[in-house]
């Protein structure tokens, strides 16, 4: 992939200005992409955690727990920041033809990407805090099972934010757009030029 110019909108680099209006990716696409992303993150987290255990000689997951959590937060952040900065997409985002751009259609700045990454955590963590409180109140640890849905709580604000954007995208000045038409058009243009 060629280097991106910072003065040309990302989604229109190979397209005419008439196609500059790119639709926001649907909730369904974003949801399926998150499911795919979770499978990839399992590998990233497993590898990072193995490296952490090897370097610290920890014998179980509760040793160095705060340090481990900070390490994984950092590694997950590096994974997303590198993918988003490189081309606006992680592998699942490429597969589902969605892309992260700023509000003007350009590649987001590193500051925007960091803000986006940090601001995506409060909603799932609030959900986890609620689950923890319910366990304390009911004394029923089976409620922890619902922790699996906490990452998907980020979809709740999309029903109240104009355009259906994620809250962290709104705060960071970014958006996830559907680029299926642009990909198809670029492929057709490339095929016709051969």
PDB file of C-alpha atoms in Angstrom:
ATOM      1  CA  UNK A   1       0.000   0.000   0.000  1.00  0.00           C
ATOM      2  CA  UNK A   2       1.363   3.419  -0.874  1.00  0.00           C
ATOM      3  CA  UNK A   3       2.027   6.154   1.637  1.00  0.00           C
ATOM      4  CA  UNK A   4      -0.965   8.350   2.346  1.00  0.00           C
ATOM      5  CA  UNK A   5      -0.907  12.040   1.701  1.00  0.00           C
ATOM      6  CA  UNK A   6      -2.049  14.049   4.685  1.00  0.00           C
ATOM      7  CA  UNK A   7      -3.746  16.697   2.516  1.00  0.00           C
ATOM      8  CA  UNK A   8      -6.035  14.327   0.631  1.00  0.00           C
ATOM      9  CA  UNK A   9      -9.075  12.826   2.342  1.00  0.00           C
ATOM     10  CA  UNK A  10      -8.340   9.192   3.170  1.00  0.00           C
ATOM     11  CA  UNK A  11     -11.540   7.768   1.766  1.00  0.00           C
ATOM     12  CA  UNK A  12     -11.236   9.660  -1.501  1.00  0.00           C
ATOM     13  CA  UNK A  13      -7.597   9.154  -2.453  1.00  0.00           C
ATOM     14  CA  UNK A  14      -8.422   7.056  -5.507  1.00  0.00           C
ATOM     15  CA  UNK A  15     -11.909   8.422  -6.032  1.00  0.00           C
ATOM     16  CA  UNK A  16     -13.607  11.445  -7.467  1.00  0.00           C
ATOM     17  CA  UNK A  17     -14.833  14.232  -5.145  1.00  0.00           C
ATOM     18  CA  UNK A  18     -18.428  13.188  -5.914  1.00  0.00           C
ATOM     19  CA  UNK A  19     -17.961  10.097  -3.749  1.00  0.00           C
ATOM     20  CA  UNK A  20     -16.522  12.009  -0.791  1.00  0.00           C
ATOM     21  CA  UNK A  21     -19.706  11.549   1.249  1.00  0.00           C
ATOM     22  CA  UNK A  22     -19.035   8.221   2.912  1.00  0.00           C
ATOM     23  CA  UNK A  23     -21.759   6.627   5.031  1.00  0.00           C
ATOM     24  CA  UNK A  24     -21.172   5.782   8.676  1.00  0.00           C
ATOM     25  CA  UNK A  25     -20.688   2.034   9.109  1.00  0.00           C
ATOM     26  CA  UNK A  26     -23.825   0.301  10.351  1.00  0.00           C
ATOM     27  CA  UNK A  27     -24.099  -0.971  13.903  1.00  0.00           C
ATOM     28  CA  UNK A  28     -24.304  -4.512  12.533  1.00  0.00           C
ATOM     29  CA  UNK A  29     -21.019  -4.181  10.664  1.00  0.00           C
ATOM     30  CA  UNK A  30     -19.334  -2.633  13.663  1.00  0.00           C
ATOM     31  CA  UNK A  31     -20.685  -5.406  15.918  1.00  0.00           C
ATOM     32  CA  UNK A  32     -19.489  -8.223  13.649  1.00  0.00           C
ATOM     33  CA  UNK A  33     -16.144  -6.474  13.282  1.00  0.00           C
ATOM     34  CA  UNK A  34     -15.843  -6.345  17.089  1.00  0.00           C
ATOM     35  CA  UNK A  35     -16.541 -10.073  17.283  1.00  0.00           C
ATOM     36  CA  UNK A  36     -13.790 -10.757  14.737  1.00  0.00           C
ATOM     37  CA  UNK A  37     -11.508  -8.321  16.567  1.00  0.00           C
ATOM     38  CA  UNK A  38     -12.027 -10.199  19.834  1.00  0.00           C
ATOM     39  CA  UNK A  39     -10.723 -13.395  18.214  1.00  0.00           C
ATOM     40  CA  UNK A  40      -7.576 -11.578  17.054  1.00  0.00           C
ATOM     41  CA  UNK A  41      -7.150  -9.852  20.393  1.00  0.00           C
ATOM     42  CA  UNK A  42      -7.156 -13.250  22.078  1.00  0.00           C
ATOM     43  CA  UNK A  43      -3.903 -14.012  20.256  1.00  0.00           C
ATOM     44  CA  UNK A  44      -2.427 -10.585  20.996  1.00  0.00           C
ATOM     45  CA  UNK A  45      -3.325 -10.838  24.686  1.00  0.00           C
ATOM     46  CA  UNK A  46      -2.151 -14.444  24.974  1.00  0.00           C
ATOM     47  CA  UNK A  47       1.229 -13.577  23.466  1.00  0.00           C
ATOM     48  CA  UNK A  48       1.629 -10.421  25.563  1.00  0.00           C
ATOM     49  CA  UNK A  49       0.609 -12.236  28.736  1.00  0.00           C
ATOM     50  CA  UNK A  50       3.019 -15.095  27.983  1.00  0.00           C
ATOM     51  CA  UNK A  51       5.805 -12.557  27.505  1.00  0.00           C
ATOM     52  CA  UNK A  52       4.838 -10.837  30.770  1.00  0.00           C
ATOM     53  CA  UNK A  53       4.848 -14.150  32.679  1.00  0.00           C
ATOM     54  CA  UNK A  54       8.205 -15.104  31.186  1.00  0.00           C
ATOM     55  CA  UNK A  55       9.844 -11.781  32.020  1.00  0.00           C
ATOM     56  CA  UNK A  56       8.416 -11.521  35.545  1.00  0.00           C
ATOM     57  CA  UNK A  57       8.584 -15.250  36.358  1.00  0.00           C
ATOM     58  CA  UNK A  58       5.020 -15.049  37.685  1.00  0.00           C
ATOM     59  CA  UNK A  59       3.473 -18.414  38.415  1.00  0.00           C
ATOM     60  CA  UNK A  60      -0.216 -17.529  38.078  1.00  0.00           C
ATOM     61  CA  UNK A  61      -2.512 -14.781  36.812  1.00  0.00           C
ATOM     62  CA  UNK A  62      -2.995 -13.128  40.206  1.00  0.00           C
ATOM     63  CA  UNK A  63       0.694 -12.387  40.675  1.00  0.00           C
ATOM     64  CA  UNK A  64       1.528  -8.813  39.676  1.00  0.00           C
ATOM     65  CA  UNK A  65      -2.132  -8.256  38.826  1.00  0.00           C
ATOM     66  CA  UNK A  66      -2.072  -4.412  38.556  1.00  0.00           C
ATOM     67  CA  UNK A  67       1.156  -4.536  36.557  1.00  0.00           C
ATOM     68  CA  UNK A  68      -0.291  -7.209  34.274  1.00  0.00           C
ATOM     69  CA  UNK A  69      -3.412  -5.135  33.652  1.00  0.00           C
ATOM     70  CA  UNK A  70      -1.325  -2.051  32.875  1.00  0.00           C
ATOM     71  CA  UNK A  71       0.875  -4.119  30.532  1.00  0.00           C
ATOM     72  CA  UNK A  72      -2.139  -5.518  28.656  1.00  0.00           C
ATOM     73  CA  UNK A  73      -3.751  -2.066  28.445  1.00  0.00           C
ATOM     74  CA  UNK A  74      -0.521  -0.784  26.893  1.00  0.00           C
ATOM     75  CA  UNK A  75      -0.144  -3.705  24.460  1.00  0.00           C
ATOM     76  CA  UNK A  76      -3.763  -3.540  23.306  1.00  0.00           C
ATOM     77  CA  UNK A  77      -3.340   0.214  22.867  1.00  0.00           C
ATOM     78  CA  UNK A  78      -0.185  -0.213  20.797  1.00  0.00           C
ATOM     79  CA  UNK A  79      -1.955  -2.793  18.611  1.00  0.00           C
ATOM     80  CA  UNK A  80      -4.900  -0.487  17.896  1.00  0.00           C
ATOM     81  CA  UNK A  81      -2.857   2.696  17.538  1.00  0.00           C
ATOM     82  CA  UNK A  82      -0.468   1.094  15.048  1.00  0.00           C
ATOM     83  CA  UNK A  83      -3.314  -0.347  12.965  1.00  0.00           C
ATOM     84  CA  UNK A  84      -5.400   2.820  13.017  1.00  0.00           C
ATOM     85  CA  UNK A  85      -2.431   5.073  12.256  1.00  0.00           C
ATOM     86  CA  UNK A  86      -1.092   2.880   9.461  1.00  0.00           C
ATOM     87  CA  UNK A  87      -4.226   2.716   7.369  1.00  0.00           C
ATOM     88  CA  UNK A  88      -7.238   3.500   9.527  1.00  0.00           C
ATOM     89  CA  UNK A  89      -8.101  -0.182   9.765  1.00  0.00           C
ATOM     90  CA  UNK A  90      -7.379  -3.295  11.760  1.00  0.00           C
ATOM     91  CA  UNK A  91      -7.584  -6.636   9.938  1.00  0.00           C
ATOM     92  CA  UNK A  92     -11.280  -7.126  10.850  1.00  0.00           C
ATOM     93  CA  UNK A  93     -12.032  -3.577   9.704  1.00  0.00           C
ATOM     94  CA  UNK A  94     -10.439  -4.411   6.335  1.00  0.00           C
ATOM     95  CA  UNK A  95     -12.486  -7.589   6.071  1.00  0.00           C
ATOM     96  CA  UNK A  96     -15.727  -5.692   6.710  1.00  0.00           C
ATOM     97  CA  UNK A  97     -14.709  -2.668   4.597  1.00  0.00           C
ATOM     98  CA  UNK A  98     -14.940  -0.113   7.369  1.00  0.00           C
ATOM     99  CA  UNK A  99     -12.369   2.551   8.134  1.00  0.00           C
ATOM    100  CA  UNK A 100     -11.522   5.026  10.873  1.00  0.00           C
ATOM    101  CA  UNK A 101     -11.250   8.628   9.697  1.00  0.00           C
ATOM    102  CA  UNK A 102     -11.495  12.032  11.308  1.00  0.00           C
ATOM    103  CA  UNK A 103     -14.587  14.228  10.990  1.00  0.00           C
ATOM    104  CA  UNK A 104     -13.248  15.788   7.762  1.00  0.00           C
ATOM    105  CA  UNK A 105     -12.450  12.497   6.047  1.00  0.00           C
ATOM    106  CA  UNK A 106      -8.709  12.560   6.693  1.00  0.00           C
ATOM    107  CA  UNK A 107      -6.455  10.189   8.559  1.00  0.00           C
ATOM    108  CA  UNK A 108      -6.854  10.911  12.300  1.00  0.00           C
ATOM    109  CA  UNK A 109      -3.969  12.460  14.191  1.00  0.00           C
ATOM    110  CA  UNK A 110      -2.121  10.442  16.805  1.00  0.00           C
ATOM    111  CA  UNK A 111      -3.715  12.624  19.488  1.00  0.00           C
ATOM    112  CA  UNK A 112      -7.185  11.730  18.198  1.00  0.00           C
ATOM    113  CA  UNK A 113      -6.272   8.048  18.159  1.00  0.00           C
ATOM    114  CA  UNK A 114      -4.982   8.129  21.733  1.00  0.00           C
ATOM    115  CA  UNK A 115      -8.084   9.989  22.920  1.00  0.00           C
ATOM    116  CA  UNK A 116     -10.263   7.472  21.076  1.00  0.00           C
ATOM    117  CA  UNK A 117      -8.484   4.507  22.650  1.00  0.00           C
ATOM    118  CA  UNK A 118      -8.609   5.912  26.178  1.00  0.00           C
ATOM    119  CA  UNK A 119     -12.225   7.091  25.893  1.00  0.00           C
ATOM    120  CA  UNK A 120     -13.522   3.737  24.665  1.00  0.00           C
ATOM    121  CA  UNK A 121     -12.780   2.182  28.075  1.00  0.00           C
ATOM    122  CA  UNK A 122     -15.105   4.063  30.524  1.00  0.00           C
ATOM    123  CA  UNK A 123     -18.406   2.582  29.278  1.00  0.00           C
ATOM    124  CA  UNK A 124     -17.306  -1.092  29.421  1.00  0.00           C
ATOM    125  CA  UNK A 125     -15.553  -0.477  32.758  1.00  0.00           C
ATOM    126  CA  UNK A 126     -18.727   1.122  34.150  1.00  0.00           C
ATOM    127  CA  UNK A 127     -20.617  -2.001  33.064  1.00  0.00           C
ATOM    128  CA  UNK A 128     -18.048  -4.168  34.834  1.00  0.00           C
ATOM    129  CA  UNK A 129     -18.335  -2.023  37.974  1.00  0.00           C
ATOM    130  CA  UNK A 130     -22.103  -2.550  37.909  1.00  0.00           C
ATOM    131  CA  UNK A 131     -21.621  -6.309  37.607  1.00  0.00           C
ATOM    132  CA  UNK A 132     -19.138  -6.261  40.481  1.00  0.00           C
ATOM    133  CA  UNK A 133     -21.596  -4.275  42.629  1.00  0.00           C
ATOM    134  CA  UNK A 134     -24.377  -6.759  41.828  1.00  0.00           C
ATOM    135  CA  UNK A 135     -22.149  -9.636  42.916  1.00  0.00           C
ATOM    136  CA  UNK A 136     -21.419  -7.853  46.203  1.00  0.00           C
ATOM    137  CA  UNK A 137     -25.103  -7.115  46.821  1.00  0.00           C
ATOM    138  CA  UNK A 138     -26.490 -10.517  45.816  1.00  0.00           C
ATOM    139  CA  UNK A 139     -23.503 -12.649  46.870  1.00  0.00           C
ATOM    140  CA  UNK A 140     -24.026 -14.600  43.662  1.00  0.00           C
ATOM    141  CA  UNK A 141     -20.747 -14.852  41.683  1.00  0.00           C
ATOM    142  CA  UNK A 142     -22.545 -16.290  38.659  1.00  0.00           C
ATOM    143  CA  UNK A 143     -23.360 -12.704  37.697  1.00  0.00           C
ATOM    144  CA  UNK A 144     -19.726 -12.340  36.595  1.00  0.00           C
ATOM    145  CA  UNK A 145     -20.777 -14.316  33.510  1.00  0.00           C
ATOM    146  CA  UNK A 146     -22.332 -11.123  32.177  1.00  0.00           C
ATOM    147  CA  UNK A 147     -18.869  -9.562  31.950  1.00  0.00           C
ATOM    148  CA  UNK A 148     -18.727 -10.977  28.423  1.00  0.00           C
ATOM    149  CA  UNK A 149     -21.218  -8.339  27.214  1.00  0.00           C
ATOM    150  CA  UNK A 150     -19.509  -5.300  28.746  1.00  0.00           C
ATOM    151  CA  UNK A 151     -17.432  -4.423  25.651  1.00  0.00           C
ATOM    152  CA  UNK A 152     -20.631  -4.207  23.631  1.00  0.00           C
ATOM    153  CA  UNK A 153     -22.124  -1.598  25.961  1.00  0.00           C
ATOM    154  CA  UNK A 154     -20.384   0.988  23.762  1.00  0.00           C
ATOM    155  CA  UNK A 155     -23.278   0.532  21.338  1.00  0.00           C
ATOM    156  CA  UNK A 156     -25.856   1.991  23.764  1.00  0.00           C
ATOM    157  CA  UNK A 157     -24.820   5.644  23.208  1.00  0.00           C
ATOM    158  CA  UNK A 158     -25.009   5.134  19.421  1.00  0.00           C
ATOM    159  CA  UNK A 159     -28.801   5.207  19.715  1.00  0.00           C
ATOM    160  CA  UNK A 160     -28.673   8.701  21.244  1.00  0.00           C
ATOM    161  CA  UNK A 161     -25.835  10.329  19.282  1.00  0.00           C
ATOM    162  CA  UNK A 162     -26.752  11.842  15.904  1.00  0.00           C
ATOM    163  CA  UNK A 163     -25.402   9.733  13.066  1.00  0.00           C
ATOM    164  CA  UNK A 164     -25.132   6.641  15.260  1.00  0.00           C
ATOM    165  CA  UNK A 165     -21.489   7.316  16.160  1.00  0.00           C
ATOM    166  CA  UNK A 166     -19.744   5.729  19.125  1.00  0.00           C
ATOM    167  CA  UNK A 167     -19.350   8.045  22.113  1.00  0.00           C
ATOM    168  CA  UNK A 168     -15.563   7.699  22.034  1.00  0.00           C
ATOM    169  CA  UNK A 169     -15.557   8.602  18.324  1.00  0.00           C
ATOM    170  CA  UNK A 170     -17.633  11.680  19.039  1.00  0.00           C
ATOM    171  CA  UNK A 171     -15.244  12.732  21.823  1.00  0.00           C
ATOM    172  CA  UNK A 172     -12.135  12.094  19.697  1.00  0.00           C
ATOM    173  CA  UNK A 173     -13.498  13.730  16.526  1.00  0.00           C
ATOM    174  CA  UNK A 174     -13.331  10.479  14.563  1.00  0.00           C
ATOM    175  CA  UNK A 175     -15.832   8.230  12.835  1.00  0.00           C
ATOM    176  CA  UNK A 176     -16.030   4.733  11.411  1.00  0.00           C
ATOM    177  CA  UNK A 177     -17.249   4.766   7.835  1.00  0.00           C
ATOM    178  CA  UNK A 178     -18.331   2.119   5.361  1.00  0.00           C
ATOM    179  CA  UNK A 179     -15.908   2.035   2.433  1.00  0.00           C
ATOM    180  CA  UNK A 180     -17.338  -0.938   0.521  1.00  0.00           C
ATOM    181  CA  UNK A 181     -18.384   1.240  -2.436  1.00  0.00           C
ATOM    182  CA  UNK A 182     -14.999   2.974  -2.534  1.00  0.00           C
ATOM    183  CA  UNK A 183     -13.186  -0.374  -2.461  1.00  0.00           C
ATOM    184  CA  UNK A 184     -15.369  -1.741  -5.273  1.00  0.00           C
ATOM    185  CA  UNK A 185     -14.919   1.460  -7.325  1.00  0.00           C
ATOM    186  CA  UNK A 186     -11.146   1.449  -6.808  1.00  0.00           C
ATOM    187  CA  UNK A 187     -10.980  -2.223  -7.831  1.00  0.00           C
ATOM    188  CA  UNK A 188     -13.021  -1.485 -10.977  1.00  0.00           C
ATOM    189  CA  UNK A 189     -10.777   1.477 -11.837  1.00  0.00           C
ATOM    190  CA  UNK A 190      -7.665  -0.650 -11.323  1.00  0.00           C
ATOM    191  CA  UNK A 191      -9.097  -3.456 -13.459  1.00  0.00           C
ATOM    192  CA  UNK A 192     -10.051  -1.071 -16.269  1.00  0.00           C
ATOM    193  CA  UNK A 193      -6.567   0.477 -16.294  1.00  0.00           C
ATOM    194  CA  UNK A 194      -4.933  -2.900 -17.041  1.00  0.00           C
TER     195      UNK A 194
END
